[in-house]
mmCIF file of C-alpha atoms in Angstrom:
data_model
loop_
_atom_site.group_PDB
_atom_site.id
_atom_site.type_symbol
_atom_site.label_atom_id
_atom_site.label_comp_id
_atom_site.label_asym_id
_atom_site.label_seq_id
_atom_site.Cartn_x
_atom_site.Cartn_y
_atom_site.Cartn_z
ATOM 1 C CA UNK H 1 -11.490 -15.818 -19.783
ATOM 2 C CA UNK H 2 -14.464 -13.570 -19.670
ATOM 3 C CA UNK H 3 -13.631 -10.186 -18.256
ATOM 4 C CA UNK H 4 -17.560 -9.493 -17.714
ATOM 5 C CA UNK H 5 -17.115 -11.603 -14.968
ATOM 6 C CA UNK H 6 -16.107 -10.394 -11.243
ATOM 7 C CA UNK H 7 -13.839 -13.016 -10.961
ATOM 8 C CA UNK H 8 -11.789 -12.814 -14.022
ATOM 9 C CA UNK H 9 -11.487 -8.714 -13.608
ATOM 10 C CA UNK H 10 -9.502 -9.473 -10.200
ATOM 11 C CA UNK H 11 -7.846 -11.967 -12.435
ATOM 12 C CA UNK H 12 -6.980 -9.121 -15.146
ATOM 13 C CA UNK H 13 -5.658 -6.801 -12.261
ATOM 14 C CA UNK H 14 -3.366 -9.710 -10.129
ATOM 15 C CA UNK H 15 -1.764 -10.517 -13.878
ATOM 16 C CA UNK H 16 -3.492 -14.372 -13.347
ATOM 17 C CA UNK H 17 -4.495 -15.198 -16.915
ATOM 18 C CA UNK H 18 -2.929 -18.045 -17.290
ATOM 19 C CA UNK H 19 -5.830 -20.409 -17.098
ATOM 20 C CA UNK H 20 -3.631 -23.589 -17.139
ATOM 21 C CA UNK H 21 -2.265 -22.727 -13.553
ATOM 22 C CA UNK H 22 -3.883 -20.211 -12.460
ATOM 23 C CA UNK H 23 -1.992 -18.353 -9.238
ATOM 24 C CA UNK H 24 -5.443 -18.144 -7.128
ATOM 25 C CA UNK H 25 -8.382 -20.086 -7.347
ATOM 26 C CA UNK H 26 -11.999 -19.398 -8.407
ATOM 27 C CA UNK H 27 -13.590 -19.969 -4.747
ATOM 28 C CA UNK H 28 -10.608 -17.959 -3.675
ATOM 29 C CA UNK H 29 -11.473 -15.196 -5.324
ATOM 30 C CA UNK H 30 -15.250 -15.216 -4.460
ATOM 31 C CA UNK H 31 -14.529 -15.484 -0.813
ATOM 32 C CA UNK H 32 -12.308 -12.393 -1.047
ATOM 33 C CA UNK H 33 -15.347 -10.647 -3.197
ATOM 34 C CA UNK H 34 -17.968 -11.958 -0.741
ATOM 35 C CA UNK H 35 -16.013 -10.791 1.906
ATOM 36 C CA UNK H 36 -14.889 -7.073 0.192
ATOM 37 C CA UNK H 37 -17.879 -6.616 -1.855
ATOM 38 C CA UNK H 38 -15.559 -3.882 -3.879
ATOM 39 C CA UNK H 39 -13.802 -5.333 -6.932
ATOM 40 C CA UNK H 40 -10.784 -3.039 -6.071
ATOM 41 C CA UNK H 41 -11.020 -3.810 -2.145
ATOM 42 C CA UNK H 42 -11.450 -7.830 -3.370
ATOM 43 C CA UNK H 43 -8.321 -7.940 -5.725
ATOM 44 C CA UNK H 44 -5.867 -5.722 -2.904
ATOM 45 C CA UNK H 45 -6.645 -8.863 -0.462
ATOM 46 C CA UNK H 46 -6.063 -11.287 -3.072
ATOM 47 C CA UNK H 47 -3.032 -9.581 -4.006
ATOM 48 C CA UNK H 48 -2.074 -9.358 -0.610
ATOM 49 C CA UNK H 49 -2.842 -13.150 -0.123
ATOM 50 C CA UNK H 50 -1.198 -14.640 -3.413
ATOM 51 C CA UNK H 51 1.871 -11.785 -1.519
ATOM 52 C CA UNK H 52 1.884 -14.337 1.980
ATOM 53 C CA UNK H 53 1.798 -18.033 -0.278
ATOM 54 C CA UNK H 54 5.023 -16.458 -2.352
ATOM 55 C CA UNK H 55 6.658 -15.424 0.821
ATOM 56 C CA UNK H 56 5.918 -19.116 2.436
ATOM 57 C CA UNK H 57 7.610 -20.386 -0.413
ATOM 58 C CA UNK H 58 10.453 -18.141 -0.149
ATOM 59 C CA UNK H 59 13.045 -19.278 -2.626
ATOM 60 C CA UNK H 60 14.564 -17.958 -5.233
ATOM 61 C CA UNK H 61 15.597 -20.302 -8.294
ATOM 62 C CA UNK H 62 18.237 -19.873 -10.817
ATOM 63 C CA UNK H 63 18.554 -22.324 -13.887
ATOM 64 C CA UNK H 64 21.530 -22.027 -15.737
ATOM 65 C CA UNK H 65 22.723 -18.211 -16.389
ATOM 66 C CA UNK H 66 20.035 -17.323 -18.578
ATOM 67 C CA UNK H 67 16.932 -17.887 -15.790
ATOM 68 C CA UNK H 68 16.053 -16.662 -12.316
ATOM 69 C CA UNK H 69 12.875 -16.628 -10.759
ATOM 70 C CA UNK H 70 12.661 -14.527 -7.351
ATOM 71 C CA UNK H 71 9.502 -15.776 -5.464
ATOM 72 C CA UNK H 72 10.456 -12.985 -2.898
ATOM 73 C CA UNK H 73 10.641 -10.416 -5.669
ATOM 74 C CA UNK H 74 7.066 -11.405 -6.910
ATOM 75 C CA UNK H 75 5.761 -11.094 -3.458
ATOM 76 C CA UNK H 76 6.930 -7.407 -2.864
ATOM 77 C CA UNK H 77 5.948 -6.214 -6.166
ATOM 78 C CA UNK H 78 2.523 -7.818 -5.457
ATOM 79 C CA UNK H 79 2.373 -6.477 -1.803
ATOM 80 C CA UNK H 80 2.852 -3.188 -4.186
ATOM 81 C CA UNK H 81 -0.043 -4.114 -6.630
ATOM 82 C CA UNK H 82 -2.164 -4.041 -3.422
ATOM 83 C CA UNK H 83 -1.216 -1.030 -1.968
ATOM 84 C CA UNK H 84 -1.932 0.624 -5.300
ATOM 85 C CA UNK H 85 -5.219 -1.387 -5.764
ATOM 86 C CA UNK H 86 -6.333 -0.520 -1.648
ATOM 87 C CA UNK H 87 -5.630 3.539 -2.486
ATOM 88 C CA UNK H 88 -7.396 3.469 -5.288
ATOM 89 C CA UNK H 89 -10.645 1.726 -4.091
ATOM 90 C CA UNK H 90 -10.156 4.268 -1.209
ATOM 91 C CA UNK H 91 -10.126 7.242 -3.698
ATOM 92 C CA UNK H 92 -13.270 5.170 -5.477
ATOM 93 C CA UNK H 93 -14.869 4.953 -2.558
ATOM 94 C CA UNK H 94 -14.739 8.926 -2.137
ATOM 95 C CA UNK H 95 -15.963 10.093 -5.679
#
């Protein structure tokens, strides 16, 4: 990753590092830029999109008794990330 880079910033903020599968993808991420020319504004509409694919997939899986994964859990706290992320581009926006 290089965090000089537009792209990998939003990726920073949304928590998508992992470069092996990453939750977004690169032209995703420079449409939301091109279209929200503020890093902040960009990465709460990403957020908000990577939000609606976790809610289409709507499951949550449990393996065992030692692992759950809550797809609708991840959306809400990332429909929270963006909420954050569009008040303080607002505030930005301001100063």
């Amino acid at each position: 990753m290089d965090f000089s880079t537009v792209r990998d910033q939003m990726r920073l903020r949304l928590g998508d590092t992992e470069s092996t599968f990453p939750l977004l993808a690169d032209e995703e991420l420079a449409a939301f830029y091109a279209a929200y020319p503020s890093l902040l504004s960009a990465t709460a509409k990403a957020a908000q999109a990577l939000a609606n694919k976790l809610m289409l997939q709507s499951v949550d899986v449990t393996l065992g008794n030692d692992l759950r994964v809550s797809f609708t859990q991840r959306a809400v706290e990332l429909r929270a990330v963006a909420k954050d992320l569009e008040t303080t581009a607002a505030v930005s926006a301001t100063v």
